[in-house]
PDB file of C-alpha atoms and ligand atoms in Angstrom:
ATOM      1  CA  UNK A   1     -61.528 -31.072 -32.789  1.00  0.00           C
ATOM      2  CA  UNK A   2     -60.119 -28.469 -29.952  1.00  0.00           C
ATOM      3  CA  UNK A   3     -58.890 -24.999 -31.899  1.00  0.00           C
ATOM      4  CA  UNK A   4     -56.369 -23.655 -29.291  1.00  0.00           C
ATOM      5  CA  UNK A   5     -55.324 -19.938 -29.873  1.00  0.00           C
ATOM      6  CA  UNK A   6     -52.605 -19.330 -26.809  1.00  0.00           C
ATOM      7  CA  UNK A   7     -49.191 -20.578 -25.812  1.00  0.00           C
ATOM      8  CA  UNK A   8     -49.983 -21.528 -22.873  1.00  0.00           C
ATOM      9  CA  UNK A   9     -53.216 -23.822 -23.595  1.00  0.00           C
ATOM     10  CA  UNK A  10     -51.495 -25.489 -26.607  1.00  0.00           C
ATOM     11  CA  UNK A  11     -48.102 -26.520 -24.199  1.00  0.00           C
ATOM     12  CA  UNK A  12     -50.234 -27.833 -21.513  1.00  0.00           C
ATOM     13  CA  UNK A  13     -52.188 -29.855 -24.055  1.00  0.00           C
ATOM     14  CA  UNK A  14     -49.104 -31.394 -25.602  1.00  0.00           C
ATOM     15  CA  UNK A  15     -47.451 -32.486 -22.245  1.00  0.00           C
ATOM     16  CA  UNK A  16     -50.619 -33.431 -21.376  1.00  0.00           C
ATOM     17  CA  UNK A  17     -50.796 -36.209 -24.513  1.00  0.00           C
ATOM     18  CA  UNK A  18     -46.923 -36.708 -24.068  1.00  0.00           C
ATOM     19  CA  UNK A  19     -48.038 -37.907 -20.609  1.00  0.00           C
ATOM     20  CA  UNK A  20     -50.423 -40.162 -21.621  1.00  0.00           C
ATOM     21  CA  UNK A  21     -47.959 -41.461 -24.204  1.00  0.00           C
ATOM     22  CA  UNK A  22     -49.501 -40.422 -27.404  1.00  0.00           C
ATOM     23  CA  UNK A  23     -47.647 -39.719 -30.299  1.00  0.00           C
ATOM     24  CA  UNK A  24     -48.073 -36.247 -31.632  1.00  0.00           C
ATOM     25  CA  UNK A  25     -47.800 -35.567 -35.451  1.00  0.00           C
ATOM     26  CA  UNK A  26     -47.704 -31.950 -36.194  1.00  0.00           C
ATOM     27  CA  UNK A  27     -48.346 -30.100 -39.495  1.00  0.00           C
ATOM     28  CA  UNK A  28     -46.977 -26.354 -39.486  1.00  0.00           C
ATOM     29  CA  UNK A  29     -49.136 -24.411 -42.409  1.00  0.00           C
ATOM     30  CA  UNK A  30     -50.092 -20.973 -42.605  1.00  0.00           C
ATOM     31  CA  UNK A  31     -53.316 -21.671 -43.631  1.00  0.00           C
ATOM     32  CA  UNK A  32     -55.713 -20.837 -46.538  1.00  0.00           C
ATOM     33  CA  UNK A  33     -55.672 -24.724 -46.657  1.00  0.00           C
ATOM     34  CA  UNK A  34     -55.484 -26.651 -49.962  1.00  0.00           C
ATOM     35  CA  UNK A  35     -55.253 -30.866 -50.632  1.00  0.00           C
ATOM     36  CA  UNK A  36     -51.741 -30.084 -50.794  1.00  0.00           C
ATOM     37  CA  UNK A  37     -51.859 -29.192 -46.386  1.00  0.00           C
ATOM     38  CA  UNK A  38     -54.543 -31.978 -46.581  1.00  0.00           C
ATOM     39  CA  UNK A  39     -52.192 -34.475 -47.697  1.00  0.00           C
ATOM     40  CA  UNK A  40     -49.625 -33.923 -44.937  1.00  0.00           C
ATOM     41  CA  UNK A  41     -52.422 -33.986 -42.966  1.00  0.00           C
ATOM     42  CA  UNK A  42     -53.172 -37.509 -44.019  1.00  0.00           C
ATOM     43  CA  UNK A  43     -49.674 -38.330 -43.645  1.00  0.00           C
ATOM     44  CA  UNK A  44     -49.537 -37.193 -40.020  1.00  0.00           C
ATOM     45  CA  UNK A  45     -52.169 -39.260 -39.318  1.00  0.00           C
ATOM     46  CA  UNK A  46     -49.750 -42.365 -40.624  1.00  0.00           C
ATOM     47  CA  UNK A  47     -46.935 -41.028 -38.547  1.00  0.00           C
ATOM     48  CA  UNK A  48     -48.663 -40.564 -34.858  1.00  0.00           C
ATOM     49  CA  UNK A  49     -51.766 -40.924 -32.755  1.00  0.00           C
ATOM     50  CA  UNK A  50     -52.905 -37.302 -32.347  1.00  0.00           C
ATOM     51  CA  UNK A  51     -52.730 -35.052 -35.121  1.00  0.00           C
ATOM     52  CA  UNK A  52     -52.157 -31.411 -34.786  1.00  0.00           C
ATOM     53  CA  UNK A  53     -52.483 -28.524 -37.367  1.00  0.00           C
ATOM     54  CA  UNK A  54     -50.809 -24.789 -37.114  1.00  0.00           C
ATOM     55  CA  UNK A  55     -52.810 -21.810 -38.781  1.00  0.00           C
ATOM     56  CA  UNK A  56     -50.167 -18.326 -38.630  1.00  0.00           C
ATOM     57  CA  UNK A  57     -49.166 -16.455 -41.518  1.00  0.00           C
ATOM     58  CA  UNK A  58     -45.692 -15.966 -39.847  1.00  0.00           C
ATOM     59  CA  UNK A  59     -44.785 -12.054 -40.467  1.00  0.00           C
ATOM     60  CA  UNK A  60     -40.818 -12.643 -40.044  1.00  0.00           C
ATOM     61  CA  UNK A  61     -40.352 -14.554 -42.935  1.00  0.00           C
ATOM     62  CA  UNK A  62     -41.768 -12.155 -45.341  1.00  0.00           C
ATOM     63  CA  UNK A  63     -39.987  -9.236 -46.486  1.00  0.00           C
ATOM     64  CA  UNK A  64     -40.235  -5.491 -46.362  1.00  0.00           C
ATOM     65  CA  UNK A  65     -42.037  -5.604 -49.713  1.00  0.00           C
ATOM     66  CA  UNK A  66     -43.599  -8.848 -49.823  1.00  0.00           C
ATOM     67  CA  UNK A  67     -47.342 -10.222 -49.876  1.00  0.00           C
ATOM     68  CA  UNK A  68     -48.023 -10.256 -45.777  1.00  0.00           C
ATOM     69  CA  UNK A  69     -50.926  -7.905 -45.870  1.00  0.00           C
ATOM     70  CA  UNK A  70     -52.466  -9.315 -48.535  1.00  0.00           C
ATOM     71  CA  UNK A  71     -51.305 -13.107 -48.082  1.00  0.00           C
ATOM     72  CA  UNK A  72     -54.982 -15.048 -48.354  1.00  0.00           C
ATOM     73  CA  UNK A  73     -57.169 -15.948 -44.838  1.00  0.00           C
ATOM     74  CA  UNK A  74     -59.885 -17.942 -43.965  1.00  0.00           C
ATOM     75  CA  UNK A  75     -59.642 -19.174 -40.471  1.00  0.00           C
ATOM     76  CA  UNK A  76     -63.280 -20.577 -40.917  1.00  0.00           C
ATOM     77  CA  UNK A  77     -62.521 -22.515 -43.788  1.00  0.00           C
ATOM     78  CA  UNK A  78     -59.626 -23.982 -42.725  1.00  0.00           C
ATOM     79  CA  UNK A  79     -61.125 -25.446 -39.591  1.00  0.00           C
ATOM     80  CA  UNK A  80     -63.948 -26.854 -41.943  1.00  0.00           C
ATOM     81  CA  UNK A  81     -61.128 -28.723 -43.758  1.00  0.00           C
ATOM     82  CA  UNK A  82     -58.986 -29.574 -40.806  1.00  0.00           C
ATOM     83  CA  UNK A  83     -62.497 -31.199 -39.345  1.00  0.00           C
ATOM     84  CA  UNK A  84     -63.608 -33.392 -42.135  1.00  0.00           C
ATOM     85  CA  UNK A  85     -59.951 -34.581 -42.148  1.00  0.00           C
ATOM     86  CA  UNK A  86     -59.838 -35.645 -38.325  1.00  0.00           C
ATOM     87  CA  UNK A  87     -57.509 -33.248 -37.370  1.00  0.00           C
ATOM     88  CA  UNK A  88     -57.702 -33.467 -33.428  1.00  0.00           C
ATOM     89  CA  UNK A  89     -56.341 -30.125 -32.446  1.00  0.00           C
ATOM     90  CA  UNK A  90     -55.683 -27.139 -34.810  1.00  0.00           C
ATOM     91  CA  UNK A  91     -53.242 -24.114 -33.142  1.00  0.00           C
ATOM     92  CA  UNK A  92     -54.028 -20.804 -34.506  1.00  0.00           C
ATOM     93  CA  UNK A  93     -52.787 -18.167 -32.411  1.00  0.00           C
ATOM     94  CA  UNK A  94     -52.777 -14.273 -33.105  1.00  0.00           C
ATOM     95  CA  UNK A  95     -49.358 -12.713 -33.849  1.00  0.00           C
ATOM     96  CA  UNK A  96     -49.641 -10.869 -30.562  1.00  0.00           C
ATOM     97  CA  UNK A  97     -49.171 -14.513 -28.855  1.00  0.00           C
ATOM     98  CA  UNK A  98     -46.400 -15.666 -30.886  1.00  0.00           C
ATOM     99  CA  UNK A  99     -44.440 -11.811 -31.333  1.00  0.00           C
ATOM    100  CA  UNK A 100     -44.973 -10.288 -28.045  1.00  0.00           C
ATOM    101  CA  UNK A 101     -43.936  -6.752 -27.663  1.00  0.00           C
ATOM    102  CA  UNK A 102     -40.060  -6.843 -27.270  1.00  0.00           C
ATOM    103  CA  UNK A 103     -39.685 -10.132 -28.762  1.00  0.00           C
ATOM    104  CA  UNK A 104     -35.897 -10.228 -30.083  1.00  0.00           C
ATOM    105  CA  UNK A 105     -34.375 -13.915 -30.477  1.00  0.00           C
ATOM    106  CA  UNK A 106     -33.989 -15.378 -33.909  1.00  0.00           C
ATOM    107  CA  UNK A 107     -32.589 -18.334 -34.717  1.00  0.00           C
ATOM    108  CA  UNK A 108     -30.178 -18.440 -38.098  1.00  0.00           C
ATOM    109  CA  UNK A 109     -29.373 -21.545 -40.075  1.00  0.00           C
ATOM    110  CA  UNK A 110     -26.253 -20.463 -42.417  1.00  0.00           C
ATOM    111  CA  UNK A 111     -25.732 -22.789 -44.902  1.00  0.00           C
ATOM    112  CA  UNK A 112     -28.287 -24.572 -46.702  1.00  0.00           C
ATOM    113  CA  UNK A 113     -30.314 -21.332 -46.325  1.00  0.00           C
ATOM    114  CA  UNK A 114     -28.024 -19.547 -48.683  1.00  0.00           C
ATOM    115  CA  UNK A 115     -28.820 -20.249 -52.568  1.00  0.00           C
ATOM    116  CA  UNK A 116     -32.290 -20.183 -54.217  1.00  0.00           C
ATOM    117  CA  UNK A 117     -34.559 -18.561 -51.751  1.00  0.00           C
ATOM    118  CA  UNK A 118     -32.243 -18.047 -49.609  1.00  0.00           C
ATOM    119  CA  UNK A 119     -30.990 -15.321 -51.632  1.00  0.00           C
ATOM    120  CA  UNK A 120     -33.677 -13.952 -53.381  1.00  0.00           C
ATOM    121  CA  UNK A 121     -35.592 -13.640 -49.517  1.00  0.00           C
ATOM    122  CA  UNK A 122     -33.035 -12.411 -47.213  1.00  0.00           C
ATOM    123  CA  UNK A 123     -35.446 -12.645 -44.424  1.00  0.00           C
ATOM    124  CA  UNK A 124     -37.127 -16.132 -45.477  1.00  0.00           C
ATOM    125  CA  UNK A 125     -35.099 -18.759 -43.478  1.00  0.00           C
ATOM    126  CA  UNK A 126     -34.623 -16.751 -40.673  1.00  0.00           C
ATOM    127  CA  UNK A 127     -38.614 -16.553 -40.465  1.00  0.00           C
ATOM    128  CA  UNK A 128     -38.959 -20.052 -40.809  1.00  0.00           C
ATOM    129  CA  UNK A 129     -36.467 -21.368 -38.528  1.00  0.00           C
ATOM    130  CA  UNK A 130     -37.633 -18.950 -35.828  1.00  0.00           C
ATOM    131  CA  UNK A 131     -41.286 -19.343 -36.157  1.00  0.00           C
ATOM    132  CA  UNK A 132     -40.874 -23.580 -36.433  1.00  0.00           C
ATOM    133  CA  UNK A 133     -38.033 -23.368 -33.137  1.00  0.00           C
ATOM    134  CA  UNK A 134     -41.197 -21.975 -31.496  1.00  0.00           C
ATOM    135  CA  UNK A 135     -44.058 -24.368 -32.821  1.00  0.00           C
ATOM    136  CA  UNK A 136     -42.001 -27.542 -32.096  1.00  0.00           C
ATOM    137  CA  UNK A 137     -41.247 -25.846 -28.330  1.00  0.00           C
ATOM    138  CA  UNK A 138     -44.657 -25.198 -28.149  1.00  0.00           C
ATOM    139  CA  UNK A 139     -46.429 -28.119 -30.006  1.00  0.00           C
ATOM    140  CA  UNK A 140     -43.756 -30.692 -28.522  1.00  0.00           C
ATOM    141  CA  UNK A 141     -44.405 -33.081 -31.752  1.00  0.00           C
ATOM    142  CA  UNK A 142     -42.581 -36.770 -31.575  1.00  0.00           C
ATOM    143  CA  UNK A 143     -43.054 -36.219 -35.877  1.00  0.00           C
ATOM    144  CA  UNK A 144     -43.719 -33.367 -38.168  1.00  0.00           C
ATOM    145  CA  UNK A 145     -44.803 -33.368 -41.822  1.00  0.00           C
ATOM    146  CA  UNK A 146     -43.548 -31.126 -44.665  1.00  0.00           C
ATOM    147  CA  UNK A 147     -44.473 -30.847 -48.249  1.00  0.00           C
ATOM    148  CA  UNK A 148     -41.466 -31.635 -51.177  1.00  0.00           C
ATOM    149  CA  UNK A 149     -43.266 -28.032 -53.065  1.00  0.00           C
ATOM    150  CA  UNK A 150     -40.950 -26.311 -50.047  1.00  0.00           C
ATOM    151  CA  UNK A 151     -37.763 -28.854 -50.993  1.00  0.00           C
ATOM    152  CA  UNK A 152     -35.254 -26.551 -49.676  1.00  0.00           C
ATOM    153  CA  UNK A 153     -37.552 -25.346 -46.697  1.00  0.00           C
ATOM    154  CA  UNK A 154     -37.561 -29.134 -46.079  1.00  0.00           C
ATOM    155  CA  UNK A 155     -33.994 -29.301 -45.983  1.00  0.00           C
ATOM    156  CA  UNK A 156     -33.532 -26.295 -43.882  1.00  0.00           C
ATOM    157  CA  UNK A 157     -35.639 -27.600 -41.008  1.00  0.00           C
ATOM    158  CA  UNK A 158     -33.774 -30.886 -40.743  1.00  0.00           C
ATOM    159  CA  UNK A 159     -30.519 -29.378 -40.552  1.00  0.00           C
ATOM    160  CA  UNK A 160     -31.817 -27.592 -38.174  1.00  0.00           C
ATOM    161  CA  UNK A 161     -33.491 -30.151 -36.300  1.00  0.00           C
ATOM    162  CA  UNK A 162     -30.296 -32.169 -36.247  1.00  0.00           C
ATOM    163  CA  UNK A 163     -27.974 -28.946 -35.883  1.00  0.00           C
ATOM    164  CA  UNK A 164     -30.047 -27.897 -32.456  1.00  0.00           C
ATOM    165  CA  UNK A 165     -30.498 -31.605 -31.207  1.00  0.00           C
ATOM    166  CA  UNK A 166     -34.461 -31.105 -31.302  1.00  0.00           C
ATOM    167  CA  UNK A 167     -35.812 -34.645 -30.257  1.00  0.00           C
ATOM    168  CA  UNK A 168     -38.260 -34.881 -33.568  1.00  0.00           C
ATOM    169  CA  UNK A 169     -38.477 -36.546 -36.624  1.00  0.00           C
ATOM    170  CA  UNK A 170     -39.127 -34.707 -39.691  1.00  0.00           C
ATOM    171  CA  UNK A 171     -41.170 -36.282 -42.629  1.00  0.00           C
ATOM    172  CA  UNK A 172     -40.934 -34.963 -46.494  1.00  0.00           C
ATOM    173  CA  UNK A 173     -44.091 -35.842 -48.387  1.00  0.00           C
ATOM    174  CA  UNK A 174     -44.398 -35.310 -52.328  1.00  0.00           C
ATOM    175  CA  UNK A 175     -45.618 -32.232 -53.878  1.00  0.00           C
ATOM    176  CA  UNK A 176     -50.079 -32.024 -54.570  1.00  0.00           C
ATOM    177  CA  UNK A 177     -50.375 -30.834 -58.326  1.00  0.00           C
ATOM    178  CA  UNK A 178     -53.644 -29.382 -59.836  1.00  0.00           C
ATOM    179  CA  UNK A 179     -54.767 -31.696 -62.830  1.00  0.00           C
ATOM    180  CA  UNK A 180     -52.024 -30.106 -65.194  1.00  0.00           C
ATOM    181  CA  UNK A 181     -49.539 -30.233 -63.034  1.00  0.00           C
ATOM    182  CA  UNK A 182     -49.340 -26.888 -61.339  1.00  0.00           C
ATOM    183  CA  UNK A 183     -48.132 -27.458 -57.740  1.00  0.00           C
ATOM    184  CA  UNK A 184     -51.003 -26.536 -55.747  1.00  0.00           C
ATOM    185  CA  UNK A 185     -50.349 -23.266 -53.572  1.00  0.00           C
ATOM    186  CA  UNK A 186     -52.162 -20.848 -51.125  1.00  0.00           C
ATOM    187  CA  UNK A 187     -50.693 -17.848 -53.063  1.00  0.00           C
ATOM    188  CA  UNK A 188     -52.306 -19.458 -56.510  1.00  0.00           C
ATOM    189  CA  UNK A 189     -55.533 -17.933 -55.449  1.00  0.00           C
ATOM    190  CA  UNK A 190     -53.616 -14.857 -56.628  1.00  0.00           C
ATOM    191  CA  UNK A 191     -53.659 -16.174 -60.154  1.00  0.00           C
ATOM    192  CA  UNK A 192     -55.941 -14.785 -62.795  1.00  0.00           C
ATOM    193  CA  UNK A 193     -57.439 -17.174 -65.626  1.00  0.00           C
ATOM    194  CA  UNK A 194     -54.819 -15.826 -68.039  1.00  0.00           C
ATOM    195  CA  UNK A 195     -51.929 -15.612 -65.393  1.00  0.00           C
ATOM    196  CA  UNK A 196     -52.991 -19.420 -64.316  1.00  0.00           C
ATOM    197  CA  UNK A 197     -52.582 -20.386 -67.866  1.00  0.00           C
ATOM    198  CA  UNK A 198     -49.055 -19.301 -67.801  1.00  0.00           C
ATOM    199  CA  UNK A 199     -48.032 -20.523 -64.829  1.00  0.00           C
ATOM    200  CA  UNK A 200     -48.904 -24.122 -65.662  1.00  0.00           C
ATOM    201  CA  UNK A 201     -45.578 -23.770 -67.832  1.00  0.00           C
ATOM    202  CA  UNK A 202     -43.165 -23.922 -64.883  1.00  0.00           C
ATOM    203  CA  UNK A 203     -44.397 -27.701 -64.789  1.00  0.00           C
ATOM    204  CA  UNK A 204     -44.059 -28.598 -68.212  1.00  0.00           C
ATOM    205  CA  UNK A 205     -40.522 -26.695 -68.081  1.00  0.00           C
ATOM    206  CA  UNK A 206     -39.525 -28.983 -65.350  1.00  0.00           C
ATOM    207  CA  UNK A 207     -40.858 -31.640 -67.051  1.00  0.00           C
ATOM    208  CA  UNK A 208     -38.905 -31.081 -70.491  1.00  0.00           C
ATOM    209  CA  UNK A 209     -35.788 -31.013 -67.960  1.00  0.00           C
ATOM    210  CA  UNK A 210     -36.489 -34.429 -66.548  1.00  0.00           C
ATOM    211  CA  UNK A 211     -37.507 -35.582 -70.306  1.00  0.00           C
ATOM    212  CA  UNK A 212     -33.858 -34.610 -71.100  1.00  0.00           C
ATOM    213  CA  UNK A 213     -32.743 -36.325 -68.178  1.00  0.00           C
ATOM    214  CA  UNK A 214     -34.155 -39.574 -69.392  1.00  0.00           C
ATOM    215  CA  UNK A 215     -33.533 -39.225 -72.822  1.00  0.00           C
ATOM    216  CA  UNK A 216     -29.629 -40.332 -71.407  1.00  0.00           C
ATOM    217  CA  UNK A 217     -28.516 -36.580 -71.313  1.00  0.00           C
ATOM    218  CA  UNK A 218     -27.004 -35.971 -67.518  1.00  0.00           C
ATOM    219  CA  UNK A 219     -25.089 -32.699 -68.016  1.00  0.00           C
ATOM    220  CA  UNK A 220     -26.335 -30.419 -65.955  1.00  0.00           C
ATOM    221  CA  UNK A 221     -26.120 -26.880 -67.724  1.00  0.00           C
ATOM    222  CA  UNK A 222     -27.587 -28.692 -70.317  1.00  0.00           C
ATOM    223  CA  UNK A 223     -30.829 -29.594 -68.462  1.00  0.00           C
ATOM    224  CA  UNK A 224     -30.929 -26.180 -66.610  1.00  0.00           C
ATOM    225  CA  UNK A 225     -30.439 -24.172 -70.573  1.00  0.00           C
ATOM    226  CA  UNK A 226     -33.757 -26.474 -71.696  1.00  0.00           C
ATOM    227  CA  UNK A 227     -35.720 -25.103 -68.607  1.00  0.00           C
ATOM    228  CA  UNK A 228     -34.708 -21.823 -68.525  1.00  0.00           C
ATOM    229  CA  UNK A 229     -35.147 -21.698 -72.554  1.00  0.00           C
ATOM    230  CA  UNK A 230     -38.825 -22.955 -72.018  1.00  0.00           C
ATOM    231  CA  UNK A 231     -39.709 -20.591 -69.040  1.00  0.00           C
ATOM    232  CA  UNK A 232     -38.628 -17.483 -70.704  1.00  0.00           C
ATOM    233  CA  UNK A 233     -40.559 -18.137 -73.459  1.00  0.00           C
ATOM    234  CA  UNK A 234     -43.831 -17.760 -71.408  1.00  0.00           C
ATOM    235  CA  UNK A 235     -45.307 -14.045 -71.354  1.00  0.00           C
ATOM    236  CA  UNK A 236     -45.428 -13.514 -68.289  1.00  0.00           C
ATOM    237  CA  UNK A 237     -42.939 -15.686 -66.811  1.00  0.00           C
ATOM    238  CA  UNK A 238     -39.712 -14.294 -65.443  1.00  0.00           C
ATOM    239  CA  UNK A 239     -37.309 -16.450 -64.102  1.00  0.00           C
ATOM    240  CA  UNK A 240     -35.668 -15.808 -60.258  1.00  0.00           C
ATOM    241  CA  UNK A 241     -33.671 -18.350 -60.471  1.00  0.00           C
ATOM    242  CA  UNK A 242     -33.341 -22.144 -62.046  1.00  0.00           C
ATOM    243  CA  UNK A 243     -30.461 -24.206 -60.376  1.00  0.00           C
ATOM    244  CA  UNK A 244     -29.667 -27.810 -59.637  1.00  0.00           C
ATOM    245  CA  UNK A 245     -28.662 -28.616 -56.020  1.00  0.00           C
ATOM    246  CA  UNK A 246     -27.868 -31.577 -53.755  1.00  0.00           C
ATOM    247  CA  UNK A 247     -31.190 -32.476 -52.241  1.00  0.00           C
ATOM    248  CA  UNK A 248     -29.688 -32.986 -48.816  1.00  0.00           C
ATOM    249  CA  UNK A 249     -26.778 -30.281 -48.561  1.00  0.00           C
ATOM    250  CA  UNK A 250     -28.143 -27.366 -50.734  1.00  0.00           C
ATOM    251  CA  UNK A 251     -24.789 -27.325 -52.406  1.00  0.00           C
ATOM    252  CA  UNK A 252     -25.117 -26.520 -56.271  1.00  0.00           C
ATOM    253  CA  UNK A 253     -23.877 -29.226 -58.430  1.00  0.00           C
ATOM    254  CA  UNK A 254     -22.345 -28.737 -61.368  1.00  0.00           C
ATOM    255  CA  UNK A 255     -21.413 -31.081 -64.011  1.00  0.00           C
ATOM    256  CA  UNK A 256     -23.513 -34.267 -63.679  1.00  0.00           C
ATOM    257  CA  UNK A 257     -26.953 -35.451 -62.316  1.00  0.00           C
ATOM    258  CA  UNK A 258     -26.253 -37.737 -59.340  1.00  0.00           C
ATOM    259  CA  UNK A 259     -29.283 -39.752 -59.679  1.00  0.00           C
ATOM    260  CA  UNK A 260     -31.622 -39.609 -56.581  1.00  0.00           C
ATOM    261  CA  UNK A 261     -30.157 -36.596 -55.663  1.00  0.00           C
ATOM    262  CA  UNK A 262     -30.525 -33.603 -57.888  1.00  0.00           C
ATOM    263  CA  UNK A 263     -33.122 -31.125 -57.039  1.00  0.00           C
ATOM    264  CA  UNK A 264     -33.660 -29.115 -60.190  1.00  0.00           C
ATOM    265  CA  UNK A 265     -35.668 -26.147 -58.170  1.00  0.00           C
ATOM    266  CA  UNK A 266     -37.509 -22.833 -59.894  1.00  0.00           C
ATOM    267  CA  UNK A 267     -38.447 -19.534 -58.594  1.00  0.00           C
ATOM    268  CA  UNK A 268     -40.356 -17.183 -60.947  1.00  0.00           C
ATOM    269  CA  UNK A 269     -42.500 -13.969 -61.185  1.00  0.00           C
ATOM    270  CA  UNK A 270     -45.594 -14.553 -63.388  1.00  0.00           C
ATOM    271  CA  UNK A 271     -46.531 -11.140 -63.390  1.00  0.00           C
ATOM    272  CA  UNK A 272     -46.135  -9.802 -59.451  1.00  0.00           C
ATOM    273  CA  UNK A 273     -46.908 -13.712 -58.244  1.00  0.00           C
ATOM    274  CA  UNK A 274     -43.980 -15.198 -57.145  1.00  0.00           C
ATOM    275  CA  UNK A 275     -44.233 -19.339 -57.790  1.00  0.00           C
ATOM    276  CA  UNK A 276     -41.710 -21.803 -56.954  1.00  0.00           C
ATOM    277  CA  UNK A 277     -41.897 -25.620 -58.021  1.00  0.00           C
ATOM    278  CA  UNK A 278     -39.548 -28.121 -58.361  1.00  0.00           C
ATOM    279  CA  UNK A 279     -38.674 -31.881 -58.968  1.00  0.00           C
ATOM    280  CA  UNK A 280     -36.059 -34.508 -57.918  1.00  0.00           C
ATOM    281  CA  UNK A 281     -34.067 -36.043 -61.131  1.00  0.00           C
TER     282      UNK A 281
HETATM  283  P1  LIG B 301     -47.557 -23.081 -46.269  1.00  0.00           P
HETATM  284  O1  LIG B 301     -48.934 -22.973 -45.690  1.00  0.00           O
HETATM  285  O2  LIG B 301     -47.450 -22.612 -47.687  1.00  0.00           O
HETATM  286  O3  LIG B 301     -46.495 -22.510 -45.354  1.00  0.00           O
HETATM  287  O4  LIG B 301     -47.232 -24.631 -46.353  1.00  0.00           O
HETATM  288  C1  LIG B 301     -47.344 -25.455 -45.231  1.00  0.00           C
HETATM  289  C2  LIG B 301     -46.808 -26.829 -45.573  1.00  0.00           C
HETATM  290  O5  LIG B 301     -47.536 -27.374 -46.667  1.00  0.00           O
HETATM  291  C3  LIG B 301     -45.330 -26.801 -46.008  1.00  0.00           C
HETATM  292  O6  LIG B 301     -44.669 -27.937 -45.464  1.00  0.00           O
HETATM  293  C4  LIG B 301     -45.433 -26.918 -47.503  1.00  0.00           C
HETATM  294  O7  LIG B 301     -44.301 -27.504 -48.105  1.00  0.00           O
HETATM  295  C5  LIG B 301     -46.644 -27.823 -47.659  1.00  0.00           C
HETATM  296  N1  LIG B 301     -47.233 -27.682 -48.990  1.00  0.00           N
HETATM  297  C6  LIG B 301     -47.611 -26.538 -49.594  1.00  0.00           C
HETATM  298  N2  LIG B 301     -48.052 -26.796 -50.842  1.00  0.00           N
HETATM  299  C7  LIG B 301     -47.933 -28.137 -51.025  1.00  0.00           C
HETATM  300  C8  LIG B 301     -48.217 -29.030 -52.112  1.00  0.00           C
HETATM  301  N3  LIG B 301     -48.709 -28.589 -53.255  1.00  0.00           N
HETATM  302  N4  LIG B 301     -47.983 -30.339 -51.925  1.00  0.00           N
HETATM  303  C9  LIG B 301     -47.471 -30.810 -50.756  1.00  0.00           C
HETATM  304  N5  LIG B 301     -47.189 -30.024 -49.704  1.00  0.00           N
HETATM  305  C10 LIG B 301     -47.418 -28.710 -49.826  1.00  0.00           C
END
């Protein structure tokens, strides 16, 4: 396994395997590596010939006030992982390399950024699209591999994908859960024993919502009241926002499930951790 660190090194690697005509499958992550990454790295491995891991906590999609300082690191561990999983090449560059001084061009997708996290992190989408414009530019992937925990992340990126013409294929692989069903998540090593008990409940309140759904009940306020009702019981729950959306579009919907379709998606605080999770009805 190579572990590249500049712009430069990483491009001429990838046109160098483009040349040889292998098929690069790239998995964006910013690190602090869980089975969750590892599955998309397994996945990757399905889609293409040389597999390819990013390590950056990217700064522009966090907020003024949000977790960047204290988002969790380890570089060494992470390559450990990316090893024993046959990752061939892992790009982990330092911010300078990525954000060099007077760096200024963003890129913006306006539509299915707009609900959910959209609007409860102003700055999220923007971060993301820029920082993933620049790894595919610079990783030059024929595939790359997402996670379904990120739904509308997942969305984002192949909208933008298509919007910009970018000559890649974008996989969506389903969401890694602990044992009881919390969606596994870098910022989970935040959790406490008592806060991790907790926030096992956004699970089970997504669960009673697809319960509902299969009990023959399709309304969708209906389904929503049941999850919200559970997760604000929980102590220290608070909810950001619960809403059901077209998976492809964004678009809220409604009245009815459309089967296939829905994405019932959560955002909450347990204490100061924010935890999103969702699941497709
Ligand atoms: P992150 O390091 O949090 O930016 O995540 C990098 C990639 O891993 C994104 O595509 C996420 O959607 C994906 N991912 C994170 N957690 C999970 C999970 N529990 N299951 C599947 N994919 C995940």
């Amino acid at each position: 396994m190579q572990v590249i660190s500049t712009v430069n090194e990483m491009q001429t690697c990838a046109n160098d395997l483009r040349n040889a005509g292998r098929k690069i499958a790239f998995v964006p992550t910013m690190g602090y590596l869980h089975e969750g990454h590892l599955s998309l790295v397994r996945k990757a491995r399905e889609s293409g010939d040389v597999v390819v891991v990013s390590i950056f906590v990217n700064p522009t999609q966090f907020g003024p006030s949000e977790d960047l300082d204290k988002y969790p690191r380890n570089l060494d561990k992470d390559l450990e992982a990316c090893e024993s999983e046959g990752v061939d090449y892992v790009f982990a560059p330092p911010t300078s390399e990525m954000y060099p001084s007077g760096y200024s061009t963003f890129v913006n997708e306006e539509s299915l950024s707009g609900p959910m996290c959209g609007k409860s992190r102003p700055a999220f989408f923007r971060g993301v699209c820029t920082v993933l414009t620049k790894l595919f530019n610079i990783v030059k992937p024929h595939v790359a591999v997402f996670g379904q925990k990120d739904a509308q992340q997942a969305a984002v990126v192949k909208h933008m994908v298509k919007d910009l013409n970018l000559e890649l294929e974008i996989v969506v692989a389903p969401t890694v859960r602990e044992a009881d069903g919390l969606a596994m998540s870098s910022r989970n090593s935040y959790l406490k024993p008592f806060q991790r008990q907790d926030a096992v409940q956004i699970h089970k309140a997504l669960q009673k919502g697809a319960a509902i759904y299969e009990s023959g009940i399709d309304n969708i306020d209906r389904i929503l009241a049941e999850i919200i009702h559970h997760l604000s019981t929980v102590r220290r729950l608070r909810v950001i926002y619960a809403e059901a959306v077209d998976l492809e579009t964004m678009k809220p919907l409604r009245t009815r499930v459309e089967k296939g379709h829905t994405l019932i998606a959560t955002a909450v605080w347990c204490d100061e951790i924010r935890l999103i999770d969702n699941i497709i009805l």
